[in-house]
Amino acid sequence: MTLTQAFSPNPAIYFAFNSPAWSVSVEAFFYLTFPLLALLLPYAGIRRVGRSLLLALGLFGAWLWIAFHYAGNPKFHWYCYVFPVHRLFDFAIGVCFGVVYLRGSERGWFAWSFAAATLLEVAVLSGITGLVLAWPPVPYGVRLGPFYTPAMASLILVLAAGRGAVSRLLRFRLL
């Protein structure tokens, strides 16, 4: 009821009653921290596309390092996958990519042809598939946390442009 279960490292608590609810707990934390991020990130130069991408890359590197650092910890799964403070890296990277999308849209960067957009969509989806198939040795908690973040953020960015076959197919209610 308090949406704080993800702060507990005990699986009997963060998976209690309704096991997917830990995710809602994390999202509630994001909603609470967004005003702070909105105030602080502009000081890191997030209003500029290049700086926003560099900040996202830096956040990803720090998150990946932390995840690998805790790989031997018994609470590794909770810490790298469930713990809201750790997932804040993921959220901040999403905010950075949101700025890239907004600034890029203003400047017409996503006015790709249908063929080019479809090629980008298929390339990013293929890259994600390749990561899934080629990297089973990466610790599970790292794969659940930071490992796929750049590829997934890229997928969201490419699909948000809405110019290719995949994004057009996803507009159908059935899909």
XYZ file of N, CA and C in Angstrom:
525
model
N 0.811 -1.200 0.000
C 0.000 0.000 0.000
C 0.854 1.265 0.000
N 2.051 1.189 0.546
C 2.913 2.368 0.610
C 3.821 2.492 -0.608
N 3.845 1.479 -1.455
C 4.711 1.440 -2.642
C 6.190 1.583 -2.279
N 6.557 0.965 -1.179
C 7.955 1.012 -0.743
C 8.589 -0.373 -0.699
N 7.890 -1.394 -1.184
C 8.402 -2.761 -1.047
C 9.724 -2.981 -1.778
N 9.995 -2.256 -2.839
C 11.245 -2.447 -3.580
C 12.465 -1.974 -2.794
N 12.261 -1.224 -1.727
C 13.391 -0.772 -0.912
C 13.886 -1.850 0.042
N 13.124 -2.912 0.181
C 13.536 -4.013 1.053
C 14.308 -5.059 0.251
N 15.466 -5.507 0.744
C 16.226 -6.535 0.030
C 15.662 -7.946 0.215
N 14.577 -8.063 0.951
C 13.977 -9.362 1.233
C 12.949 -9.717 0.150
N 13.184 -10.805 -0.625
C 12.231 -11.173 -1.677
C 10.824 -11.461 -1.154
N 10.725 -11.885 0.098
C 9.405 -12.125 0.682
C 8.623 -10.818 0.836
N 9.339 -9.706 0.817
C 8.670 -8.401 0.904
C 8.503 -7.800 -0.478
N 9.589 -7.711 -1.279
C 9.431 -7.032 -2.564
C 8.646 -7.848 -3.576
N 8.495 -9.162 -3.371
C 7.645 -9.976 -4.233
C 6.362 -10.409 -3.525
N 6.051 -9.800 -2.403
C 4.886 -10.205 -1.604
C 3.573 -9.872 -2.313
N 2.595 -10.684 -2.089
C 1.212 -10.519 -2.557
C 1.097 -10.475 -4.082
N 1.700 -9.478 -4.691
C 1.596 -9.285 -6.132
C 3.010 -9.041 -6.638
N 3.655 -10.086 -7.120
C 5.088 -9.984 -7.414
C 5.465 -8.882 -8.397
N 4.682 -8.537 -9.424
C 5.098 -7.425 -10.296
C 4.979 -6.043 -9.650
N 4.352 -5.962 -8.487
C 4.137 -4.661 -7.852
C 5.436 -3.973 -7.462
N 6.556 -4.707 -7.340
C 7.822 -4.058 -7.029
C 8.135 -3.007 -8.092
N 7.748 -3.306 -9.339
C 8.006 -2.372 -10.430
C 7.227 -1.075 -10.238
N 5.997 -1.175 -9.775
C 5.191 0.020 -9.494
C 5.836 0.820 -8.366
N 6.408 0.122 -7.406
C 7.129 0.769 -6.319
C 8.303 1.587 -6.862
N 9.034 1.009 -7.798
C 10.165 1.711 -8.419
C 9.665 2.918 -9.211
N 8.589 2.743 -9.957
C 8.047 3.856 -10.745
C 7.569 4.995 -9.842
N 6.977 4.665 -8.710
C 6.557 5.706 -7.764
C 7.772 6.500 -7.286
N 8.870 5.799 -7.046
C 10.111 6.475 -6.661
C 10.582 7.412 -7.778
N 10.456 6.975 -9.032
C 10.843 7.823 -10.162
C 9.986 9.084 -10.212
N 8.681 8.936 -10.002
C 7.805 10.106 -10.006
C 8.197 11.093 -8.910
N 8.602 10.571 -7.769
C 9.012 11.440 -6.671
C 10.347 12.129 -6.952
N 11.249 11.443 -7.645
C 12.579 12.006 -7.883
C 12.660 12.834 -9.162
N 11.667 12.731 -10.042
C 11.750 13.467 -11.307
C 11.916 14.975 -11.120
N 11.174 15.621 -10.208
C 11.395 17.070 -10.038
C 12.852 17.409 -9.682
N 13.469 16.583 -8.858
C 14.870 16.807 -8.501
C 15.768 16.625 -9.734
N 15.520 15.576 -10.495
C 16.289 15.366 -11.730
C 16.084 16.530 -12.695
N 14.852 16.995 -12.815
C 14.551 18.100 -13.728
C 15.287 19.374 -13.317
N 15.530 19.523 -12.019
C 16.278 20.693 -11.550
C 17.788 20.522 -11.714
N 18.286 19.301 -11.490
C 19.729 19.071 -11.482
C 20.327 18.780 -12.862
N 19.619 18.041 -13.692
C 20.197 17.634 -14.977
C 20.556 18.795 -15.905
N 19.807 19.902 -15.914
C 20.248 21.022 -16.764
C 21.639 21.544 -16.410
N 22.037 21.415 -15.135
C 23.380 21.841 -14.737
C 24.454 20.939 -15.340
N 24.058 19.734 -15.732
C 24.993 18.809 -16.383
C 24.993 19.008 -17.901
N 24.291 20.027 -18.370
C 24.291 20.321 -19.798
C 23.306 19.492 -20.590
N 22.276 18.977 -19.933
C 21.346 18.073 -20.610
C 20.548 18.760 -21.719
N 20.483 20.068 -21.721
C 19.700 20.753 -22.758
C 20.348 20.649 -24.131
N 21.593 20.278 -24.184
C 22.289 20.098 -25.453
C 22.366 18.612 -25.770
N 22.122 18.272 -27.014
C 22.039 16.872 -27.418
C 23.344 16.128 -27.145
N 24.472 16.701 -27.540
C 25.758 16.035 -27.331
C 26.046 15.786 -25.864
N 25.798 16.787 -25.055
C 26.037 16.632 -23.612
C 25.058 15.642 -22.997
N 23.833 15.652 -23.486
C 22.844 14.707 -22.984
C 23.269 13.276 -23.282
N 23.769 13.041 -24.496
C 24.247 11.701 -24.850
C 25.479 11.319 -24.039
N 26.382 12.281 -23.821
C 27.560 12.000 -22.998
C 27.174 11.690 -21.552
N 26.215 12.432 -21.038
C 25.740 12.167 -19.681
C 25.111 10.782 -19.606
N 24.297 10.430 -20.605
C 23.686 9.096 -20.633
C 24.765 8.021 -20.685
N 25.797 8.245 -21.482
C 26.894 7.282 -21.585
C 27.637 7.170 -20.252
N 27.877 8.294 -19.607
C 28.538 8.283 -18.296
C 27.705 7.573 -17.243
N 26.396 7.838 -17.232
C 25.505 7.160 -16.292
C 25.501 5.657 -16.545
N 25.472 5.284 -17.821
C 25.495 3.866 -18.171
C 26.790 3.212 -17.700
N 27.923 3.873 -17.933
C 29.207 3.326 -17.501
C 29.279 3.155 -15.995
N 28.809 4.161 -15.262
C 28.805 4.073 -13.798
C 27.887 2.953 -13.335
N 26.722 2.848 -13.937
C 25.764 1.817 -13.566
C 26.315 0.425 -13.865
N 26.939 0.279 -15.011
C 27.521 -1.011 -15.379
C 28.643 -1.385 -14.411
N 29.491 -0.419 -14.070
C 30.581 -0.682 -13.126
C 30.023 -1.123 -11.778
N 29.019 -0.409 -11.271
C 28.416 -0.760 -9.983
C 27.820 -2.163 -10.042
N 27.124 -2.461 -11.134
C 26.494 -3.781 -11.261
C 27.538 -4.895 -11.249
N 28.623 -4.725 -12.000
C 29.669 -5.752 -12.009
C 30.375 -5.814 -10.653
N 30.504 -4.666 -9.996
C 31.146 -4.612 -8.682
C 30.381 -5.451 -7.653
N 29.063 -5.474 -7.759
C 28.235 -6.200 -6.797
C 27.886 -7.617 -7.273
N 28.520 -8.092 -8.332
C 28.167 -9.393 -8.918
C 28.265 -10.543 -7.918
N 29.147 -10.501 -6.959
C 29.293 -11.589 -5.993
C 28.449 -11.432 -4.745
N 27.761 -10.329 -4.608
C 26.974 -10.037 -3.419
C 25.722 -10.923 -3.380
N 25.379 -11.475 -2.216
C 24.169 -12.305 -2.118
C 22.878 -11.548 -2.464
N 22.890 -10.251 -2.296
C 21.714 -9.427 -2.618
C 21.808 -8.834 -4.028
N 22.634 -9.433 -4.861
C 22.919 -8.917 -6.202
C 21.650 -8.699 -7.024
N 20.756 -9.675 -7.051
C 19.531 -9.561 -7.844
C 18.704 -8.360 -7.383
N 18.521 -8.230 -6.082
C 17.755 -7.106 -5.570
C 18.457 -5.793 -5.882
N 19.743 -5.757 -5.581
C 20.472 -4.501 -5.730
C 20.497 -4.015 -7.178
N 20.742 -4.902 -8.130
C 20.908 -4.494 -9.531
C 19.607 -4.455 -10.315
N 18.561 -5.114 -9.812
C 17.335 -5.199 -10.596
C 16.138 -4.533 -9.928
N 16.010 -4.648 -8.637
C 14.809 -4.189 -7.944
C 15.019 -2.851 -7.230
N 16.154 -2.653 -6.618
C 16.412 -1.483 -5.767
C 16.184 -0.171 -6.535
N 15.232 0.660 -6.099
C 14.880 1.871 -6.838
C 16.028 2.855 -7.048
N 16.898 3.007 -6.063
C 18.004 3.961 -6.213
C 18.932 3.514 -7.340
N 19.175 2.233 -7.423
C 20.021 1.713 -8.501
C 19.328 1.870 -9.854
N 18.017 1.668 -9.901
C 17.273 1.801 -11.152
C 17.139 3.263 -11.585
N 17.488 4.188 -10.703
C 17.441 5.603 -11.055
C 18.392 5.911 -12.217
N 19.481 5.133 -12.341
C 20.369 5.295 -13.495
C 19.574 5.082 -14.785
N 18.796 4.025 -14.820
C 17.975 3.685 -15.973
C 17.032 4.835 -16.315
N 16.387 5.359 -15.292
C 15.433 6.441 -15.482
C 16.130 7.706 -15.996
N 17.268 8.040 -15.408
C 18.000 9.243 -15.834
C 18.480 9.108 -17.279
N 18.898 7.911 -17.672
C 19.296 7.687 -19.063
C 18.091 7.902 -19.976
N 16.925 7.437 -19.544
C 15.707 7.674 -20.318
C 15.383 9.151 -20.447
N 15.587 9.905 -19.378
C 15.373 11.354 -19.427
C 16.330 11.987 -20.438
N 17.590 11.567 -20.420
C 18.572 12.091 -21.379
C 18.148 11.798 -22.812
N 17.700 10.577 -23.071
C 17.250 10.221 -24.420
C 15.973 10.970 -24.785
N 15.132 11.283 -23.795
C 13.953 12.107 -24.053
C 14.341 13.486 -24.550
N 15.384 14.048 -23.960
C 15.882 15.348 -24.422
C 16.415 15.228 -25.846
N 17.141 14.155 -26.129
C 17.646 13.937 -27.489
C 16.480 13.890 -28.468
N 15.419 13.177 -28.105
C 14.258 13.083 -28.995
C 13.614 14.449 -29.204
N 13.384 15.186 -28.117
C 12.736 16.490 -28.243
C 13.573 17.463 -29.066
N 14.857 17.551 -28.762
C 15.732 18.468 -29.508
C 15.904 18.017 -30.959
N 16.029 16.727 -31.151
C 16.168 16.201 -32.509
C 14.919 16.425 -33.336
N 13.760 16.299 -32.714
C 12.494 16.536 -33.425
C 12.381 17.998 -33.840
N 12.796 18.896 -32.945
C 12.761 20.330 -33.261
C 13.636 20.655 -34.466
N 14.716 19.921 -34.607
C 15.684 20.202 -35.672
C 15.483 19.324 -36.903
N 14.460 18.495 -36.906
C 14.157 17.664 -38.061
C 15.086 16.474 -38.248
N 15.733 16.031 -37.184
C 16.687 14.928 -37.291
C 16.023 13.590 -37.575
N 14.747 13.482 -37.264
C 14.069 12.199 -37.412
C 13.160 12.159 -38.639
N 13.393 13.024 -39.576
C 12.606 13.060 -40.811
C 13.196 12.084 -41.832
N 13.377 10.844 -41.391
C 13.965 9.824 -42.240
C 12.948 9.350 -43.274
N 13.458 8.808 -44.341
C 12.570 8.168 -45.311
C 12.028 6.886 -44.690
N 10.965 6.362 -45.279
C 10.374 5.113 -44.791
C 11.410 3.995 -44.802
N 12.170 3.901 -45.882
C 13.173 2.825 -46.006
C 14.280 2.978 -44.968
N 14.778 4.196 -44.771
C 15.858 4.420 -43.803
C 15.366 4.146 -42.377
N 14.151 4.598 -42.065
C 13.606 4.368 -40.730
C 13.381 2.878 -40.481
N 12.872 2.181 -41.482
C 12.659 0.739 -41.340
C 13.991 0.032 -41.134
N 14.993 0.429 -41.876
C 16.328 -0.164 -41.729
C 16.868 0.068 -40.315
N 16.706 1.270 -39.785
C 17.148 1.568 -38.415
C 16.388 0.729 -37.390
N 15.078 0.622 -37.568
C 14.281 -0.169 -36.634
C 14.715 -1.629 -36.635
N 14.888 -2.185 -37.824
C 15.312 -3.582 -37.939
C 16.729 -3.755 -37.392
N 17.599 -2.786 -37.639
C 18.978 -2.872 -37.144
C 19.013 -2.880 -35.616
N 18.240 -1.996 -34.992
C 18.233 -1.946 -33.527
C 17.619 -3.222 -32.952
N 16.527 -3.694 -33.533
C 15.920 -4.953 -33.078
C 16.880 -6.123 -33.262
N 17.610 -6.131 -34.365
C 18.603 -7.185 -34.600
C 19.735 -7.088 -33.593
N 20.146 -5.874 -33.276
C 21.193 -5.681 -32.278
C 20.773 -6.201 -30.911
N 19.527 -5.935 -30.532
C 19.015 -6.438 -29.248
C 18.975 -7.958 -29.266
N 18.511 -8.527 -30.366
C 18.480 -9.985 -30.495
C 19.889 -10.557 -30.386
N 20.843 -9.905 -31.035
C 22.235 -10.343 -30.953
C 22.774 -10.289 -29.534
N 22.430 -9.232 -28.804
C 22.867 -9.123 -27.407
C 22.280 -10.257 -26.564
N 21.023 -10.552 -26.782
C 20.366 -11.616 -26.015
C 21.026 -12.960 -26.299
N 21.324 -13.218 -27.557
C 21.880 -14.515 -27.942
C 23.373 -14.646 -27.659
N 24.103 -13.554 -27.761
C 25.557 -13.646 -27.707
C 26.160 -13.444 -26.323
N 25.390 -12.998 -25.352
C 25.988 -12.627 -24.078
C 25.452 -13.382 -22.872
N 25.202 -14.683 -22.962
C 24.772 -15.383 -21.756
C 25.783 -15.371 -20.620
N 27.111 -15.182 -20.877
C 28.035 -15.171 -19.740
C 27.917 -13.928 -18.852
N 27.232 -12.895 -19.327
C 27.065 -11.692 -18.509
C 26.169 -12.059 -17.326
N 26.565 -11.688 -16.100
C 25.752 -12.030 -14.925
C 24.294 -11.614 -15.097
N 23.423 -12.461 -14.627
C 21.983 -12.268 -14.799
C 21.511 -10.901 -14.311
N 21.954 -10.483 -13.145
C 21.550 -9.183 -12.607
C 22.002 -8.023 -13.480
N 23.155 -8.164 -14.123
C 23.640 -7.116 -15.031
C 22.768 -7.093 -16.287
N 22.392 -8.279 -16.773
C 21.513 -8.339 -17.949
C 20.143 -7.752 -17.632
N 19.645 -7.962 -16.423
C 18.350 -7.401 -16.050
C 18.424 -5.899 -15.822
N 19.588 -5.410 -15.477
C 19.756 -3.989 -15.206
C 20.348 -3.238 -16.377
N 21.609 -2.848 -16.294
C 22.167 -1.907 -17.261
C 22.536 -2.477 -18.630
N 22.684 -3.765 -18.758
C 23.277 -4.334 -19.969
C 22.538 -3.935 -21.252
N 21.230 -4.000 -21.247
C 20.458 -3.720 -22.460
C 19.999 -2.267 -22.576
N 20.280 -1.462 -21.586
C 19.746 -0.095 -21.556
C 20.073 0.725 -22.803
N 21.321 0.787 -23.278
C 21.570 1.596 -24.480
C 20.792 1.103 -25.699
N 20.714 -0.212 -25.871
C 19.990 -0.756 -27.015
C 18.487 -0.476 -26.896
N 17.941 -0.644 -25.703
C 16.510 -0.390 -25.509
C 16.187 1.099 -25.656
N 17.053 1.956 -25.135
C 16.841 3.399 -25.292
C 16.900 3.779 -26.769
N 17.815 3.166 -27.504
C 17.906 3.421 -28.946
C 16.650 2.947 -29.667
N 16.119 1.797 -29.252
C 14.890 1.282 -29.857
C 13.728 2.245 -29.627
N 13.599 2.721 -28.407
C 12.519 3.664 -28.102
C 12.681 4.938 -28.921
N 13.904 5.421 -29.042
C 14.173 6.632 -29.814
C 13.801 6.444 -31.280
N 14.202 5.318 -31.866
C 13.921 5.058 -33.281
C 12.422 4.839 -33.503
N 11.776 4.103 -32.593
C 10.340 3.865 -32.743
C 9.527 5.135 -32.491
N 10.011 6.008 -31.621
C 9.296 7.254 -31.338
C 9.199 8.135 -32.580
N 10.171 8.036 -33.464
C 10.120 8.805 -34.710
C 8.909 8.383 -35.540
N 8.500 7.114 -35.424
C 7.294 6.633 -36.084
C 7.341 6.632 -37.591
N 8.525 6.491 -38.167
C 8.657 6.622 -39.618
C 8.837 5.301 -40.361
N 9.115 4.217 -39.659
C 9.414 2.951 -40.313
C 8.266 1.952 -40.238
N 8.478 0.800 -40.848
C 7.449 -0.236 -40.919
C 7.097 -0.785 -39.539
N 8.101 -1.003 -38.697
C 7.832 -1.577 -37.375
C 6.985 -0.611 -36.545
N 7.371 0.650 -36.500
C 6.600 1.621 -35.701
C 5.203 1.809 -36.274
N 5.050 1.730 -37.572
C 3.718 1.841 -38.161
C 2.861 0.619 -37.841
N 3.460 -0.559 -37.838
C 2.732 -1.773 -37.466
C 2.256 -1.701 -36.013
N 3.096 -1.139 -35.152
C 2.754 -1.063 -33.735
C 1.622 -0.090 -33.438
N 1.235 0.687 -34.413
C 0.095 1.609 -34.224
C -1.240 0.889 -34.243
N -1.262 -0.311 -34.807
C -2.501 -1.068 -34.858
C -2.859 -1.565 -33.462
N -4.094 -1.366 -33.097
C -4.564 -1.691 -31.756
C -4.277 -3.144 -31.392
N -4.457 -4.068 -32.317
C -4.229 -5.476 -32.042
C -2.798 -5.731 -31.619
N -1.831 -5.045 -32.221
C -0.424 -5.218 -31.867
C -0.065 -4.450 -30.622
